[in-house]
């Protein structure tokens, strides 16, 4: 669910009304329009093996939207769906994600993407997760082709394992928009192993959850 950009004046029409994002009511209206449109398109697909659980708020901070999220969240829940959020480290409003209207929030460690970022970021992310009742996000992208970044991928696995996050927390996954599929298709045994190592964790989580029902 994209954030309607604050103060944008020329977004277009919803229900024949021109919307102006200087007005928060119009920002909410646009979000509701998008939700309805997405649900219509989803229904047309008639998927057999995938279910829609909710909407993910794209903006990673509440800096510009803390005063519209509650109503948007309520609208999503009126559809029988959940409202998800994944703020970056130290994002404004992250500690008040429940009050903002989200159903589930995950903390980004923001560790993978630069080689000079310290492992201490995991300590902060895990502490935030515990204090604010958030999940965690596993993060990687095409840089995993580089052995230095691949080591950071395993740092996530190890840090989450040490914190028992795989066992007790909801985990979100950011894979750069296609990296996971590239790992699966790769002929590089090292990259294939990296794929299978995480896939095994995910499968075990799923089997554990299914055993509850």
PDB file of C-alpha atoms in Angstrom:
ATOM      1  CA  UNK A   1       0.000   0.000   0.000  1.00  0.00           C
ATOM      2  CA  UNK A   2       1.824   3.164  -1.169  1.00  0.00           C
ATOM      3  CA  UNK A   3       1.916   6.216   1.073  1.00  0.00           C
ATOM      4  CA  UNK A   4      -0.112   9.099  -0.386  1.00  0.00           C
ATOM      5  CA  UNK A   5       2.629  11.720  -0.531  1.00  0.00           C
ATOM      6  CA  UNK A   6       1.874  14.580   1.820  1.00  0.00           C
ATOM      7  CA  UNK A   7       1.073  17.928   0.144  1.00  0.00           C
ATOM      8  CA  UNK A   8       0.933  16.437  -3.376  1.00  0.00           C
ATOM      9  CA  UNK A   9      -1.827  18.370  -5.132  1.00  0.00           C
ATOM     10  CA  UNK A  10      -2.385  16.648  -8.467  1.00  0.00           C
ATOM     11  CA  UNK A  11      -2.921  12.952  -7.729  1.00  0.00           C
ATOM     12  CA  UNK A  12      -6.131  12.589  -9.703  1.00  0.00           C
ATOM     13  CA  UNK A  13      -9.712  11.461  -9.138  1.00  0.00           C
ATOM     14  CA  UNK A  14     -11.395   9.016  -6.790  1.00  0.00           C
ATOM     15  CA  UNK A  15     -15.135   8.553  -7.203  1.00  0.00           C
ATOM     16  CA  UNK A  16     -15.150  11.553  -9.571  1.00  0.00           C
ATOM     17  CA  UNK A  17     -13.621  13.821  -6.916  1.00  0.00           C
ATOM     18  CA  UNK A  18     -10.262  15.489  -7.429  1.00  0.00           C
ATOM     19  CA  UNK A  19      -8.010  14.744  -4.469  1.00  0.00           C
ATOM     20  CA  UNK A  20      -5.475  17.091  -2.901  1.00  0.00           C
ATOM     21  CA  UNK A  21      -2.994  15.505  -0.507  1.00  0.00           C
ATOM     22  CA  UNK A  22      -2.660  18.701   1.476  1.00  0.00           C
ATOM     23  CA  UNK A  23      -5.882  17.400   2.975  1.00  0.00           C
ATOM     24  CA  UNK A  24      -5.475  14.301   5.151  1.00  0.00           C
ATOM     25  CA  UNK A  25      -9.040  13.235   4.427  1.00  0.00           C
ATOM     26  CA  UNK A  26      -8.146  13.019   0.744  1.00  0.00           C
ATOM     27  CA  UNK A  27      -5.030  11.006   1.579  1.00  0.00           C
ATOM     28  CA  UNK A  28      -7.192   8.474   3.419  1.00  0.00           C
ATOM     29  CA  UNK A  29      -9.681   8.457   0.541  1.00  0.00           C
ATOM     30  CA  UNK A  30      -6.903   7.648  -1.923  1.00  0.00           C
ATOM     31  CA  UNK A  31      -5.651   4.813   0.282  1.00  0.00           C
ATOM     32  CA  UNK A  32      -9.128   3.324   0.524  1.00  0.00           C
ATOM     33  CA  UNK A  33      -9.498   3.602  -3.256  1.00  0.00           C
ATOM     34  CA  UNK A  34      -6.228   1.739  -3.740  1.00  0.00           C
ATOM     35  CA  UNK A  35      -7.219  -0.982  -1.257  1.00  0.00           C
ATOM     36  CA  UNK A  36     -10.539  -1.536  -3.026  1.00  0.00           C
ATOM     37  CA  UNK A  37      -8.856  -1.597  -6.428  1.00  0.00           C
ATOM     38  CA  UNK A  38      -6.226  -4.086  -5.267  1.00  0.00           C
ATOM     39  CA  UNK A  39      -8.869  -6.364  -3.772  1.00  0.00           C
ATOM     40  CA  UNK A  40     -10.881  -6.289  -7.003  1.00  0.00           C
ATOM     41  CA  UNK A  41      -7.800  -7.254  -9.006  1.00  0.00           C
ATOM     42  CA  UNK A  42      -6.886  -9.961  -6.508  1.00  0.00           C
ATOM     43  CA  UNK A  43     -10.346 -11.493  -6.723  1.00  0.00           C
ATOM     44  CA  UNK A  44     -10.124 -11.626 -10.528  1.00  0.00           C
ATOM     45  CA  UNK A  45      -6.968 -13.753 -10.323  1.00  0.00           C
ATOM     46  CA  UNK A  46      -8.773 -16.508  -8.432  1.00  0.00           C
ATOM     47  CA  UNK A  47      -5.535 -17.973  -7.049  1.00  0.00           C
ATOM     48  CA  UNK A  48      -5.774 -21.522  -5.720  1.00  0.00           C
ATOM     49  CA  UNK A  49      -2.610 -21.805  -3.634  1.00  0.00           C
ATOM     50  CA  UNK A  50      -2.059 -18.272  -2.338  1.00  0.00           C
ATOM     51  CA  UNK A  51      -4.135 -16.350   0.178  1.00  0.00           C
ATOM     52  CA  UNK A  52      -4.117 -12.611   0.817  1.00  0.00           C
ATOM     53  CA  UNK A  53      -3.418 -11.859   4.467  1.00  0.00           C
ATOM     54  CA  UNK A  54      -3.224  -8.086   4.408  1.00  0.00           C
ATOM     55  CA  UNK A  55      -1.550  -4.913   3.157  1.00  0.00           C
ATOM     56  CA  UNK A  56       2.016  -3.755   3.717  1.00  0.00           C
ATOM     57  CA  UNK A  57       2.589  -0.020   4.266  1.00  0.00           C
ATOM     58  CA  UNK A  58       5.479   0.955   1.993  1.00  0.00           C
ATOM     59  CA  UNK A  59       6.745   4.007   3.917  1.00  0.00           C
ATOM     60  CA  UNK A  60       9.340   2.941   6.494  1.00  0.00           C
ATOM     61  CA  UNK A  61       8.736   5.848   8.877  1.00  0.00           C
ATOM     62  CA  UNK A  62       5.632   7.528  10.272  1.00  0.00           C
ATOM     63  CA  UNK A  63       7.147  10.968   9.674  1.00  0.00           C
ATOM     64  CA  UNK A  64       4.454  12.057   7.230  1.00  0.00           C
ATOM     65  CA  UNK A  65       1.563   9.705   7.938  1.00  0.00           C
ATOM     66  CA  UNK A  66       1.078   9.191  11.661  1.00  0.00           C
ATOM     67  CA  UNK A  67      -2.239  11.065  11.510  1.00  0.00           C
ATOM     68  CA  UNK A  68      -3.868   8.938   8.789  1.00  0.00           C
ATOM     69  CA  UNK A  69      -2.757   5.406   9.616  1.00  0.00           C
ATOM     70  CA  UNK A  70      -5.386   4.554  12.240  1.00  0.00           C
ATOM     71  CA  UNK A  71      -8.258   5.115   9.831  1.00  0.00           C
ATOM     72  CA  UNK A  72      -6.484   3.222   7.052  1.00  0.00           C
ATOM     73  CA  UNK A  73      -5.773   0.330   9.396  1.00  0.00           C
ATOM     74  CA  UNK A  74      -9.390   0.207  10.501  1.00  0.00           C
ATOM     75  CA  UNK A  75     -10.513   0.113   6.877  1.00  0.00           C
ATOM     76  CA  UNK A  76      -8.180  -2.793   6.110  1.00  0.00           C
ATOM     77  CA  UNK A  77      -9.449  -4.694   9.139  1.00  0.00           C
ATOM     78  CA  UNK A  78     -13.037  -4.069   8.014  1.00  0.00           C
ATOM     79  CA  UNK A  79     -12.096  -6.215   4.993  1.00  0.00           C
ATOM     80  CA  UNK A  80     -10.974  -9.027   7.267  1.00  0.00           C
ATOM     81  CA  UNK A  81      -7.296  -8.323   6.571  1.00  0.00           C
ATOM     82  CA  UNK A  82      -4.231  -7.193   8.528  1.00  0.00           C
ATOM     83  CA  UNK A  83      -2.076  -4.067   8.264  1.00  0.00           C
ATOM     84  CA  UNK A  84       1.706  -4.684   8.206  1.00  0.00           C
ATOM     85  CA  UNK A  85       4.710  -2.387   8.642  1.00  0.00           C
ATOM     86  CA  UNK A  86       8.505  -2.772   8.535  1.00  0.00           C
ATOM     87  CA  UNK A  87      10.244   0.396   9.806  1.00  0.00           C
ATOM     88  CA  UNK A  88      13.952   0.993   9.384  1.00  0.00           C
ATOM     89  CA  UNK A  89      16.216   1.273  12.392  1.00  0.00           C
ATOM     90  CA  UNK A  90      15.384   4.338  14.513  1.00  0.00           C
ATOM     91  CA  UNK A  91      12.413   5.223  12.284  1.00  0.00           C
ATOM     92  CA  UNK A  92      10.046   7.823  13.694  1.00  0.00           C
ATOM     93  CA  UNK A  93       7.064   6.193  15.346  1.00  0.00           C
ATOM     94  CA  UNK A  94       8.422   2.641  15.272  1.00  0.00           C
ATOM     95  CA  UNK A  95       7.964   2.164  19.007  1.00  0.00           C
ATOM     96  CA  UNK A  96       4.284   3.216  18.693  1.00  0.00           C
ATOM     97  CA  UNK A  97       3.339   0.981  15.797  1.00  0.00           C
ATOM     98  CA  UNK A  98       0.298  -0.462  17.586  1.00  0.00           C
ATOM     99  CA  UNK A  99      -1.069   2.965  18.446  1.00  0.00           C
ATOM    100  CA  UNK A 100      -0.581   3.972  14.806  1.00  0.00           C
ATOM    101  CA  UNK A 101      -2.978   1.273  13.658  1.00  0.00           C
ATOM    102  CA  UNK A 102      -0.769  -1.581  12.487  1.00  0.00           C
ATOM    103  CA  UNK A 103      -1.496  -5.208  13.346  1.00  0.00           C
ATOM    104  CA  UNK A 104       2.061  -6.508  12.925  1.00  0.00           C
ATOM    105  CA  UNK A 105       5.404  -4.700  12.713  1.00  0.00           C
ATOM    106  CA  UNK A 106       8.899  -6.006  12.001  1.00  0.00           C
ATOM    107  CA  UNK A 107      12.214  -4.305  12.840  1.00  0.00           C
ATOM    108  CA  UNK A 108      14.803  -3.931  10.092  1.00  0.00           C
ATOM    109  CA  UNK A 109      18.368  -4.561  11.320  1.00  0.00           C
ATOM    110  CA  UNK A 110      19.745  -2.639   8.267  1.00  0.00           C
ATOM    111  CA  UNK A 111      22.989  -4.608   8.551  1.00  0.00           C
ATOM    112  CA  UNK A 112      23.422  -6.388   5.214  1.00  0.00           C
ATOM    113  CA  UNK A 113      23.767  -3.524   2.787  1.00  0.00           C
ATOM    114  CA  UNK A 114      27.055  -1.874   3.788  1.00  0.00           C
ATOM    115  CA  UNK A 115      30.182  -3.742   4.791  1.00  0.00           C
ATOM    116  CA  UNK A 116      31.115  -1.236   7.480  1.00  0.00           C
ATOM    117  CA  UNK A 117      27.892  -1.688   9.451  1.00  0.00           C
ATOM    118  CA  UNK A 118      28.576  -3.359  12.804  1.00  0.00           C
ATOM    119  CA  UNK A 119      26.999  -6.522  14.166  1.00  0.00           C
ATOM    120  CA  UNK A 120      25.839  -4.408  17.097  1.00  0.00           C
ATOM    121  CA  UNK A 121      22.888  -3.483  14.882  1.00  0.00           C
ATOM    122  CA  UNK A 122      21.502  -6.936  15.605  1.00  0.00           C
ATOM    123  CA  UNK A 123      21.609  -6.225  19.326  1.00  0.00           C
ATOM    124  CA  UNK A 124      19.629  -3.035  18.790  1.00  0.00           C
ATOM    125  CA  UNK A 125      17.131  -4.688  16.433  1.00  0.00           C
ATOM    126  CA  UNK A 126      16.561  -7.611  18.780  1.00  0.00           C
ATOM    127  CA  UNK A 127      16.217  -5.269  21.758  1.00  0.00           C
ATOM    128  CA  UNK A 128      13.622  -3.225  19.857  1.00  0.00           C
ATOM    129  CA  UNK A 129      11.828  -6.417  18.921  1.00  0.00           C
ATOM    130  CA  UNK A 130      11.635  -7.494  22.549  1.00  0.00           C
ATOM    131  CA  UNK A 131      10.736  -4.084  23.960  1.00  0.00           C
ATOM    132  CA  UNK A 132       8.110  -3.130  21.395  1.00  0.00           C
ATOM    133  CA  UNK A 133       6.770  -6.616  20.593  1.00  0.00           C
ATOM    134  CA  UNK A 134       7.909  -6.547  16.975  1.00  0.00           C
ATOM    135  CA  UNK A 135       9.104  -9.225  14.597  1.00  0.00           C
ATOM    136  CA  UNK A 136      12.407  -9.044  12.713  1.00  0.00           C
ATOM    137  CA  UNK A 137      13.335  -8.793   9.055  1.00  0.00           C
ATOM    138  CA  UNK A 138      15.825 -10.997   7.201  1.00  0.00           C
ATOM    139  CA  UNK A 139      17.545  -8.808   4.581  1.00  0.00           C
ATOM    140  CA  UNK A 140      19.669  -9.529   1.511  1.00  0.00           C
ATOM    141  CA  UNK A 141      19.907  -8.708  -2.183  1.00  0.00           C
ATOM    142  CA  UNK A 142      22.085  -9.433  -5.234  1.00  0.00           C
ATOM    143  CA  UNK A 143      25.183  -8.479  -3.256  1.00  0.00           C
ATOM    144  CA  UNK A 144      25.023 -11.991  -1.832  1.00  0.00           C
ATOM    145  CA  UNK A 145      27.046 -12.996  -4.913  1.00  0.00           C
ATOM    146  CA  UNK A 146      29.994 -11.329  -3.153  1.00  0.00           C
ATOM    147  CA  UNK A 147      31.520 -13.581  -0.448  1.00  0.00           C
ATOM    148  CA  UNK A 148      31.796 -10.646   1.977  1.00  0.00           C
ATOM    149  CA  UNK A 149      28.083  -9.953   1.725  1.00  0.00           C
ATOM    150  CA  UNK A 150      27.282 -13.659   1.807  1.00  0.00           C
ATOM    151  CA  UNK A 151      28.984 -13.768   5.201  1.00  0.00           C
ATOM    152  CA  UNK A 152      26.609 -11.029   6.334  1.00  0.00           C
ATOM    153  CA  UNK A 153      23.667 -13.137   5.160  1.00  0.00           C
ATOM    154  CA  UNK A 154      24.828 -15.860   7.522  1.00  0.00           C
ATOM    155  CA  UNK A 155      25.304 -13.260  10.263  1.00  0.00           C
ATOM    156  CA  UNK A 156      21.527 -12.743  10.127  1.00  0.00           C
ATOM    157  CA  UNK A 157      20.875 -16.458  10.371  1.00  0.00           C
ATOM    158  CA  UNK A 158      23.237 -16.807  13.333  1.00  0.00           C
ATOM    159  CA  UNK A 159      22.004 -13.697  15.168  1.00  0.00           C
ATOM    160  CA  UNK A 160      18.376 -14.751  14.800  1.00  0.00           C
ATOM    161  CA  UNK A 161      19.276 -18.263  15.906  1.00  0.00           C
ATOM    162  CA  UNK A 162      21.090 -17.007  19.007  1.00  0.00           C
ATOM    163  CA  UNK A 163      18.094 -14.844  19.917  1.00  0.00           C
ATOM    164  CA  UNK A 164      15.707 -17.762  19.214  1.00  0.00           C
ATOM    165  CA  UNK A 165      13.947 -15.434  16.791  1.00  0.00           C
ATOM    166  CA  UNK A 166      13.306 -18.240  14.317  1.00  0.00           C
ATOM    167  CA  UNK A 167      11.398 -20.038  17.069  1.00  0.00           C
ATOM    168  CA  UNK A 168       9.354 -17.299  18.671  1.00  0.00           C
ATOM    169  CA  UNK A 169       9.047 -14.258  16.385  1.00  0.00           C
ATOM    170  CA  UNK A 170       7.325 -13.452  13.100  1.00  0.00           C
ATOM    171  CA  UNK A 171      10.014 -12.969  10.443  1.00  0.00           C
ATOM    172  CA  UNK A 172       9.706 -10.866   7.285  1.00  0.00           C
ATOM    173  CA  UNK A 173      12.022 -11.299   4.299  1.00  0.00           C
ATOM    174  CA  UNK A 174      13.557  -8.670   2.014  1.00  0.00           C
ATOM    175  CA  UNK A 175      15.448 -10.202  -0.920  1.00  0.00           C
ATOM    176  CA  UNK A 176      16.020  -7.258  -3.218  1.00  0.00           C
ATOM    177  CA  UNK A 177      13.295  -8.133  -5.704  1.00  0.00           C
ATOM    178  CA  UNK A 178      14.445 -11.376  -7.323  1.00  0.00           C
ATOM    179  CA  UNK A 179      17.589 -12.535  -5.507  1.00  0.00           C
ATOM    180  CA  UNK A 180      15.856 -15.509  -3.877  1.00  0.00           C
ATOM    181  CA  UNK A 181      14.863 -16.889  -7.290  1.00  0.00           C
ATOM    182  CA  UNK A 182      18.388 -16.326  -8.635  1.00  0.00           C
ATOM    183  CA  UNK A 183      19.819 -18.274  -5.700  1.00  0.00           C
ATOM    184  CA  UNK A 184      17.413 -21.131  -6.398  1.00  0.00           C
ATOM    185  CA  UNK A 185      18.381 -21.229 -10.086  1.00  0.00           C
ATOM    186  CA  UNK A 186      22.119 -20.785  -9.541  1.00  0.00           C
ATOM    187  CA  UNK A 187      24.645 -23.438 -10.548  1.00  0.00           C
ATOM    188  CA  UNK A 188      27.059 -22.143  -7.914  1.00  0.00           C
ATOM    189  CA  UNK A 189      27.027 -24.738  -5.115  1.00  0.00           C
ATOM    190  CA  UNK A 190      27.882 -22.104  -2.501  1.00  0.00           C
ATOM    191  CA  UNK A 191      24.954 -19.941  -3.512  1.00  0.00           C
ATOM    192  CA  UNK A 192      22.679 -22.972  -3.719  1.00  0.00           C
ATOM    193  CA  UNK A 193      23.724 -23.913  -0.195  1.00  0.00           C
ATOM    194  CA  UNK A 194      22.864 -20.414   1.015  1.00  0.00           C
ATOM    195  CA  UNK A 195      19.436 -20.851  -0.553  1.00  0.00           C
ATOM    196  CA  UNK A 196      18.859 -24.249   1.034  1.00  0.00           C
ATOM    197  CA  UNK A 197      20.106 -23.171   4.455  1.00  0.00           C
ATOM    198  CA  UNK A 198      17.475 -20.449   4.720  1.00  0.00           C
ATOM    199  CA  UNK A 199      14.819 -22.497   2.931  1.00  0.00           C
ATOM    200  CA  UNK A 200      15.236 -25.245   5.533  1.00  0.00           C
ATOM    201  CA  UNK A 201      14.652 -22.739   8.319  1.00  0.00           C
ATOM    202  CA  UNK A 202      11.519 -21.413   6.613  1.00  0.00           C
ATOM    203  CA  UNK A 203      10.184 -24.940   5.995  1.00  0.00           C
ATOM    204  CA  UNK A 204      10.728 -25.886   9.624  1.00  0.00           C
ATOM    205  CA  UNK A 205       8.891 -22.757  10.773  1.00  0.00           C
ATOM    206  CA  UNK A 206       5.974 -23.597   8.494  1.00  0.00           C
ATOM    207  CA  UNK A 207       5.832 -27.212   9.660  1.00  0.00           C
ATOM    208  CA  UNK A 208       5.878 -26.056  13.280  1.00  0.00           C
ATOM    209  CA  UNK A 209       3.017 -23.634  12.670  1.00  0.00           C
ATOM    210  CA  UNK A 210       0.968 -26.227  10.768  1.00  0.00           C
ATOM    211  CA  UNK A 211       1.386 -28.694  13.630  1.00  0.00           C
ATOM    212  CA  UNK A 212      -0.565 -26.314  15.866  1.00  0.00           C
ATOM    213  CA  UNK A 213      -3.767 -26.887  13.889  1.00  0.00           C
TER     214      UNK A 213
END
